PDB file of C-alpha atoms in Angstrom:
ATOM      1  CA  MET A 981      18.108 -55.270 -30.609  1.00 49.00           C
ATOM      2  CA  LYS A 982      15.905 -52.296 -31.483  1.00 55.00           C
ATOM      3  CA  THR A 983      17.162 -49.492 -33.719  1.00 59.00           C
ATOM      4  CA  PRO A 984      16.707 -46.678 -31.113  1.00 61.00           C
ATOM      5  CA  LEU A 985      18.887 -48.589 -28.627  1.00 59.00           C
ATOM      6  CA  ILE A 986      21.628 -49.021 -31.237  1.00 62.00           C
ATOM      7  CA  LEU A 987      21.510 -45.314 -32.091  1.00 56.00           C
ATOM      8  CA  THR A 988      21.600 -44.401 -28.405  1.00 58.00           C
ATOM      9  CA  ARG A 989      24.659 -46.582 -27.867  1.00 58.00           C
ATOM     10  CA  LEU A 990      26.441 -45.231 -30.944  1.00 54.00           C
ATOM     11  CA  CYS A 991      25.787 -41.631 -29.902  1.00 48.00           C
ATOM     12  CA  THR A 992      26.907 -42.376 -26.345  1.00 53.00           C
ATOM     13  CA  ALA A 993      30.051 -44.095 -27.634  1.00 49.00           C
ATOM     14  CA  ALA A 994      30.821 -41.132 -29.927  1.00 48.00           C
ATOM     15  CA  VAL A 995      30.490 -38.639 -27.057  1.00 45.00           C
ATOM     16  CA  PHE A 996      32.583 -40.938 -24.849  1.00 45.00           C
ATOM     17  CA  MET A 997      35.371 -41.092 -27.471  1.00 46.00           C
ATOM     18  CA  VAL A 998      35.381 -37.307 -27.963  1.00 42.00           C
ATOM     19  CA  PHE A 999      35.671 -36.868 -24.198  1.00 43.00           C
ATOM     20  CA  LEU A1000      38.514 -39.370 -23.990  1.00 43.00           C
ATOM     21  CA  THR A1001      40.567 -37.656 -26.653  1.00 42.00           C
ATOM     22  CA  ALA A1002      40.080 -34.318 -24.874  1.00 41.00           C
ATOM     23  CA  CYS A1003      41.399 -35.346 -21.491  1.00 44.00           C
ATOM     24  CA  GLN A1004      43.908 -38.014 -20.588  1.00 46.00           C
ATOM     25  CA  SER A1005      45.234 -38.507 -17.090  1.00 42.00           C
ATOM     26  CA  SER A1006      48.753 -39.322 -15.984  1.00 67.00           C
ATOM     27  CA  ASN A1007      47.251 -41.123 -12.969  1.00 89.00           C
ATOM     28  CA  VAL A1008      45.847 -43.966 -15.084  1.00 96.00           C
ATOM     29  CA  MET A1009      47.729 -47.252 -14.940  1.00 96.00           C
ATOM     30  CA  VAL A1010      46.750 -50.304 -16.997  1.00 97.00           C
ATOM     31  CA  ASP A1011      47.998 -53.884 -17.227  1.00 97.00           C
ATOM     32  CA  TYR A1012      46.542 -56.879 -19.044  1.00 97.00           C
ATOM     33  CA  ASP A1013      46.996 -60.505 -20.055  1.00 97.00           C
ATOM     34  CA  THR A1014      48.580 -60.386 -23.505  1.00 96.00           C
ATOM     35  CA  ASP A1015      47.047 -63.776 -24.378  1.00 96.00           C
ATOM     36  CA  ALA A1016      43.469 -62.734 -23.566  1.00 96.00           C
ATOM     37  CA  ASN A1017      40.944 -62.467 -26.416  1.00 95.00           C
ATOM     38  CA  PHE A1018      39.124 -59.270 -25.453  1.00 96.00           C
ATOM     39  CA  SER A1019      36.798 -59.489 -28.459  1.00 95.00           C
ATOM     40  CA  ALA A1020      35.224 -62.580 -26.834  1.00 95.00           C
ATOM     41  CA  PHE A1021      33.920 -60.572 -23.863  1.00 96.00           C
ATOM     42  CA  HIS A1022      30.324 -59.414 -24.358  1.00 97.00           C
ATOM     43  CA  TYR A1023      28.621 -59.853 -20.970  1.00 98.00           C
ATOM     44  CA  TYR A1024      29.817 -58.906 -17.506  1.00 97.00           C
ATOM     45  CA  ASP A1025      28.692 -59.267 -13.948  1.00 97.00           C
ATOM     46  CA  TRP A1026      29.968 -57.862 -10.662  1.00 96.00           C
ATOM     47  CA  ASP A1027      32.352 -60.099  -8.731  1.00 92.00           C
ATOM     48  CA  ASN A1028      31.364 -60.774  -5.124  1.00 81.00           C
ATOM     49  CA  ASP A1029      34.938 -60.030  -4.011  1.00 69.00           C
ATOM     50  CA  SER A1030      34.622 -56.321  -4.838  1.00 65.00           C
ATOM     51  CA  GLN A1031      35.699 -54.422  -1.768  1.00 62.00           C
ATOM     52  CA  THR A1032      36.546 -51.129  -0.272  1.00 56.00           C
ATOM     53  CA  ASP A1033      39.620 -50.606   1.801  1.00 55.00           C
ATOM     54  CA  SER A1034      40.408 -47.610   3.950  1.00 47.00           C
ATOM     55  CA  GLN A1035      43.771 -46.802   5.435  1.00 43.00           C
ATOM     56  CA  THR A1036      43.581 -47.044   9.201  1.00 39.00           C
ATOM     57  CA  ASP A1037      45.850 -44.065   9.926  1.00 40.00           C
ATOM     58  CA  ASN A1038      44.428 -40.533   9.640  1.00 36.00           C
ATOM     59  CA  SER A1039      41.647 -41.695   7.320  1.00 38.00           C
ATOM     60  CA  LEU A1040      37.895 -41.801   7.327  1.00 43.00           C
ATOM     61  CA  SER A1041      36.071 -44.907   6.158  1.00 58.00           C
ATOM     62  CA  LEU A1042      34.966 -44.814   2.532  1.00 66.00           C
ATOM     63  CA  ASN A1043      31.665 -43.109   1.956  1.00 77.00           C
ATOM     64  CA  PRO A1044      29.072 -45.638   0.672  1.00 86.00           C
ATOM     65  CA  LEU A1045      27.863 -42.961  -1.757  1.00 89.00           C
ATOM     66  CA  MET A1046      31.337 -42.987  -3.322  1.00 88.00           C
ATOM     67  CA  LEU A1047      31.094 -46.738  -3.909  1.00 89.00           C
ATOM     68  CA  GLU A1048      27.700 -46.329  -5.581  1.00 92.00           C
ATOM     69  CA  ARG A1049      29.012 -43.461  -7.742  1.00 94.00           C
ATOM     70  CA  THR A1050      31.918 -45.636  -8.849  1.00 94.00           C
ATOM     71  CA  LYS A1051      29.746 -48.652  -9.660  1.00 95.00           C
ATOM     72  CA  THR A1052      27.374 -46.489 -11.679  1.00 96.00           C
ATOM     73  CA  ALA A1053      30.307 -44.913 -13.543  1.00 97.00           C
ATOM     74  CA  VAL A1054      31.694 -48.395 -14.344  1.00 97.00           C
ATOM     75  CA  ASP A1055      28.274 -49.606 -15.570  1.00 97.00           C
ATOM     76  CA  ASN A1056      27.973 -46.531 -17.813  1.00 97.00           C
ATOM     77  CA  ALA A1057      31.498 -46.907 -19.207  1.00 97.00           C
ATOM     78  CA  LEU A1058      30.980 -50.603 -19.960  1.00 97.00           C
ATOM     79  CA  PHE A1059      27.688 -49.769 -21.693  1.00 96.00           C
ATOM     80  CA  THR A1060      29.528 -47.395 -24.045  1.00 96.00           C
ATOM     81  CA  LEU A1061      32.038 -50.173 -24.766  1.00 96.00           C
ATOM     82  CA  PHE A1062      29.142 -52.456 -25.804  1.00 95.00           C
ATOM     83  CA  LEU A1063      29.554 -54.755 -22.805  1.00 97.00           C
ATOM     84  CA  ASN A1064      26.163 -55.750 -21.428  1.00 97.00           C
ATOM     85  CA  ARG A1065      25.163 -56.823 -17.952  1.00 96.00           C
ATOM     86  CA  ALA A1066      24.789 -60.609 -17.783  1.00 96.00           C
ATOM     87  CA  THR A1067      21.353 -62.222 -17.593  1.00 96.00           C
ATOM     88  CA  LYS A1068      20.118 -65.799 -17.185  1.00 95.00           C
ATOM     89  CA  GLU A1069      19.906 -66.080 -20.977  1.00 97.00           C
ATOM     90  CA  ALA A1070      23.306 -64.458 -21.543  1.00 96.00           C
ATOM     91  CA  PRO A1071      25.781 -65.465 -18.804  1.00 97.00           C
ATOM     92  CA  ALA A1072      28.849 -63.406 -17.981  1.00 97.00           C
ATOM     93  CA  ASP A1073      32.101 -63.813 -19.931  1.00 95.00           C
ATOM     94  CA  ILE A1074      33.934 -61.533 -17.526  1.00 97.00           C
ATOM     95  CA  LEU A1075      33.598 -60.501 -13.879  1.00 97.00           C
ATOM     96  CA  ILE A1076      34.243 -56.953 -12.707  1.00 97.00           C
ATOM     97  CA  ARG A1077      36.043 -56.597  -9.385  1.00 96.00           C
ATOM     98  CA  LEU A1078      36.177 -53.126  -7.893  1.00 93.00           C
ATOM     99  CA  ASN A1079      38.660 -52.098  -5.203  1.00 92.00           C
ATOM    100  CA  ILE A1080      38.494 -48.605  -3.745  1.00 91.00           C
ATOM    101  CA  SER A1081      40.839 -47.205  -1.144  1.00 89.00           C
ATOM    102  CA  SER A1082      40.595 -43.798   0.410  1.00 85.00           C
ATOM    103  CA  GLU A1083      42.988 -41.729   2.481  1.00 87.00           C
ATOM    104  CA  THR A1084      42.290 -38.351   4.016  1.00 82.00           C
ATOM    105  CA  TYR A1085      45.048 -35.880   4.870  1.00 82.00           C
ATOM    106  CA  ASN A1086      45.626 -32.184   5.466  1.00 78.00           C
ATOM    107  CA  GLN A1087      47.362 -30.142   2.798  1.00 65.00           C
ATOM    108  CA  GLU A1088      49.101 -27.056   4.076  1.00 63.00           C
ATOM    109  CA  PRO A1089      48.661 -23.890   2.039  1.00 60.00           C
ATOM    110  CA  ASN A1090      51.647 -22.719   0.018  1.00 61.00           C
ATOM    111  CA  SER A1091      53.571 -19.649   1.103  1.00 61.00           C
ATOM    112  CA  ARG A1092      56.114 -17.882  -1.071  1.00 66.00           C
ATOM    113  CA  ALA A1093      58.877 -15.363  -0.655  1.00 65.00           C
ATOM    114  CA  SER A1094      60.943 -13.438  -3.203  1.00 68.00           C
ATOM    115  CA  ILE A1095      63.729 -10.902  -3.223  1.00 70.00           C
ATOM    116  CA  GLY A1096      64.384  -8.533  -6.116  1.00 68.00           C
ATOM    117  CA  PHE A1097      67.356  -6.304  -6.899  1.00 67.00           C
ATOM    118  CA  GLY A1098      67.397  -3.462  -9.353  1.00 69.00           C
ATOM    119  CA  SER A1099      69.572  -0.534 -10.337  1.00 70.00           C
ATOM    120  CA  GLY A1100      69.371   2.320 -12.755  1.00 68.00           C
ATOM    121  CA  GLY A1101      71.741   5.218 -13.109  1.00 69.00           C
ATOM    122  CA  ASN A1102      72.937   6.234  -9.643  1.00 75.00           C
ATOM    123  CA  ASN A1103      70.068   4.496  -7.860  1.00 75.00           C
ATOM    124  CA  SER A1104      69.655   0.941  -6.708  1.00 71.00           C
ATOM    125  CA  ALA A1105      66.801  -0.797  -4.960  1.00 72.00           C
ATOM    126  CA  ILE A1106      66.041  -3.984  -3.128  1.00 72.00           C
ATOM    127  CA  GLY A1107      62.532  -5.388  -2.895  1.00 70.00           C
ATOM    128  CA  VAL A1108      61.251  -8.178  -0.712  1.00 66.00           C
ATOM    129  CA  GLY A1109      57.934  -9.916  -1.313  1.00 67.00           C
ATOM    130  CA  LEU A1110      56.198 -12.398   0.955  1.00 59.00           C
ATOM    131  CA  SER A1111      52.972 -14.241   0.173  1.00 62.00           C
ATOM    132  CA  LEU A1112      51.147 -15.793   3.100  1.00 56.00           C
ATOM    133  CA  PRO A1113      47.922 -17.665   2.455  1.00 59.00           C
ATOM    134  CA  ILE A1114      44.839 -16.707   4.399  1.00 62.00           C
ATOM    135  CA  GLY A1115      43.019 -19.635   5.954  1.00 55.00           C
ATOM    136  CA  GLY A1116      44.044 -22.974   7.301  1.00 60.00           C
ATOM    137  CA  ASP A1117      44.882 -26.362   5.889  1.00 69.00           C
ATOM    138  CA  THR A1118      42.758 -27.953   3.191  1.00 76.00           C
ATOM    139  CA  ILE A1119      41.420 -31.443   3.847  1.00 81.00           C
ATOM    140  CA  ILE A1120      42.094 -33.706   0.863  1.00 85.00           C
ATOM    141  CA  ASN A1121      40.474 -37.081   0.293  1.00 85.00           C
ATOM    142  CA  GLU A1122      42.557 -39.133  -2.119  1.00 91.00           C
ATOM    143  CA  THR A1123      40.575 -42.030  -3.572  1.00 91.00           C
ATOM    144  CA  ARG A1124      42.202 -44.789  -5.623  1.00 94.00           C
ATOM    145  CA  ILE A1125      39.998 -46.829  -7.941  1.00 95.00           C
ATOM    146  CA  VAL A1126      41.173 -50.236  -9.191  1.00 96.00           C
ATOM    147  CA  ILE A1127      39.011 -52.105 -11.711  1.00 97.00           C
ATOM    148  CA  ASP A1128      39.822 -55.747 -12.477  1.00 97.00           C
ATOM    149  CA  MET A1129      38.306 -57.836 -15.247  1.00 98.00           C
ATOM    150  CA  ILE A1130      38.484 -61.535 -14.414  1.00 97.00           C
ATOM    151  CA  GLY A1131      37.786 -64.381 -16.796  1.00 96.00           C
ATOM    152  CA  VAL A1132      34.780 -66.493 -15.820  1.00 95.00           C
ATOM    153  CA  GLY A1133      36.178 -69.740 -17.246  1.00 90.00           C
ATOM    154  CA  ASP A1134      39.631 -69.696 -15.665  1.00 94.00           C
ATOM    155  CA  ASN A1135      39.160 -67.127 -12.843  1.00 94.00           C
ATOM    156  CA  LYS A1136      42.323 -65.303 -13.970  1.00 96.00           C
ATOM    157  CA  LEU A1137      42.926 -61.581 -14.173  1.00 97.00           C
ATOM    158  CA  LYS A1138      42.575 -60.420 -17.794  1.00 98.00           C
ATOM    159  CA  TRP A1139      42.744 -56.633 -17.443  1.00 98.00           C
ATOM    160  CA  ARG A1140      43.381 -54.090 -14.676  1.00 98.00           C
ATOM    161  CA  GLY A1141      42.989 -50.336 -14.758  1.00 98.00           C
ATOM    162  CA  SER A1142      43.444 -47.824 -11.954  1.00 97.00           C
ATOM    163  CA  ASN A1143      43.165 -44.107 -11.369  1.00 97.00           C
ATOM    164  CA  THR A1144      43.386 -41.717  -8.421  1.00 95.00           C
ATOM    165  CA  ILE A1145      41.244 -38.673  -7.757  1.00 94.00           C
ATOM    166  CA  LYS A1146      41.594 -35.959  -5.135  1.00 92.00           C
ATOM    167  CA  ILE A1147      38.545 -34.412  -3.547  1.00 90.00           C
ATOM    168  CA  SER A1148      38.558 -31.384  -1.266  1.00 86.00           C
ATOM    169  CA  ASP A1149      35.490 -29.160  -1.062  1.00 85.00           C
ATOM    170  CA  GLN A1150      33.559 -30.152  -4.205  1.00 89.00           C
ATOM    171  CA  SER A1151      29.787 -30.521  -4.211  1.00 92.00           C
ATOM    172  CA  ALA A1152      28.114 -33.937  -4.576  1.00 92.00           C
ATOM    173  CA  GLU A1153      27.476 -33.195  -8.267  1.00 96.00           C
ATOM    174  CA  GLU A1154      31.119 -32.260  -8.835  1.00 95.00           C
ATOM    175  CA  ILE A1155      32.298 -35.430  -7.057  1.00 93.00           C
ATOM    176  CA  THR A1156      30.018 -37.528  -9.277  1.00 95.00           C
ATOM    177  CA  SER A1157      31.462 -35.801 -12.331  1.00 96.00           C
ATOM    178  CA  LEU A1158      35.032 -36.392 -11.091  1.00 95.00           C
ATOM    179  CA  MET A1159      34.268 -40.082 -10.567  1.00 95.00           C
ATOM    180  CA  ASN A1160      32.681 -40.428 -14.009  1.00 96.00           C
ATOM    181  CA  ASP A1161      35.713 -38.766 -15.591  1.00 96.00           C
ATOM    182  CA  ALA A1162      38.172 -40.939 -13.657  1.00 96.00           C
ATOM    183  CA  VAL A1163      36.418 -44.179 -14.641  1.00 97.00           C
ATOM    184  CA  ALA A1164      36.084 -43.023 -18.266  1.00 97.00           C
ATOM    185  CA  GLU A1165      39.839 -42.347 -18.319  1.00 97.00           C
ATOM    186  CA  ILE A1166      40.510 -45.861 -17.048  1.00 97.00           C
ATOM    187  CA  PHE A1167      38.329 -47.453 -19.735  1.00 97.00           C
ATOM    188  CA  SER A1168      39.874 -45.291 -22.465  1.00 96.00           C
ATOM    189  CA  HIS A1169      42.586 -47.981 -22.355  1.00 96.00           C
ATOM    190  CA  TYR A1170      40.141 -50.855 -22.927  1.00 97.00           C
ATOM    191  CA  PRO A1171      40.359 -52.993 -24.925  1.00 95.00           C
ATOM    192  CA  PRO A1172      44.136 -52.912 -25.157  1.00 93.00           C
ATOM    193  CA  SER A1173      45.418 -52.048 -28.609  1.00 82.00           C
TER     194      SER A1173
END
């Protein structure tokens, strides 16, 4: 391996670790095989069973761009964890299976009301406040990402991480950033300690 590539990976890993300590998500869920030797995994490949699943009720089918964003985010995260893509010379130790589900729904805007009472001296007052949002419902796309790592030798699940992101009116760049962050949060739990 050439020195510039090692330095690039170390710098990338350092930035990745700083990011991970700055933001943790309560949406991340992880499970793993307690008998698995995660230090033995060096090369990965994509499993052919990776799939997308969309809820049939009130949902749009998953955007193919979202799948590509997720795969790229996974490749980048694995690179920072020093897992390399398998080649003919270096076969995969682990397969990555990606499952993405997406559901779209309308979120009604919040309205609020309050009542206040006050008195001072011989005077008293009652105040009523009402907050009504301007505009209609917001369309929310909730996307759940599940990443499985499956052993090549025994075809058993070794590690699973998942996260959920909500997208409303973000730009393509912001969605890519959200996906990168969500995948990075998942892999902040790999390897298990």
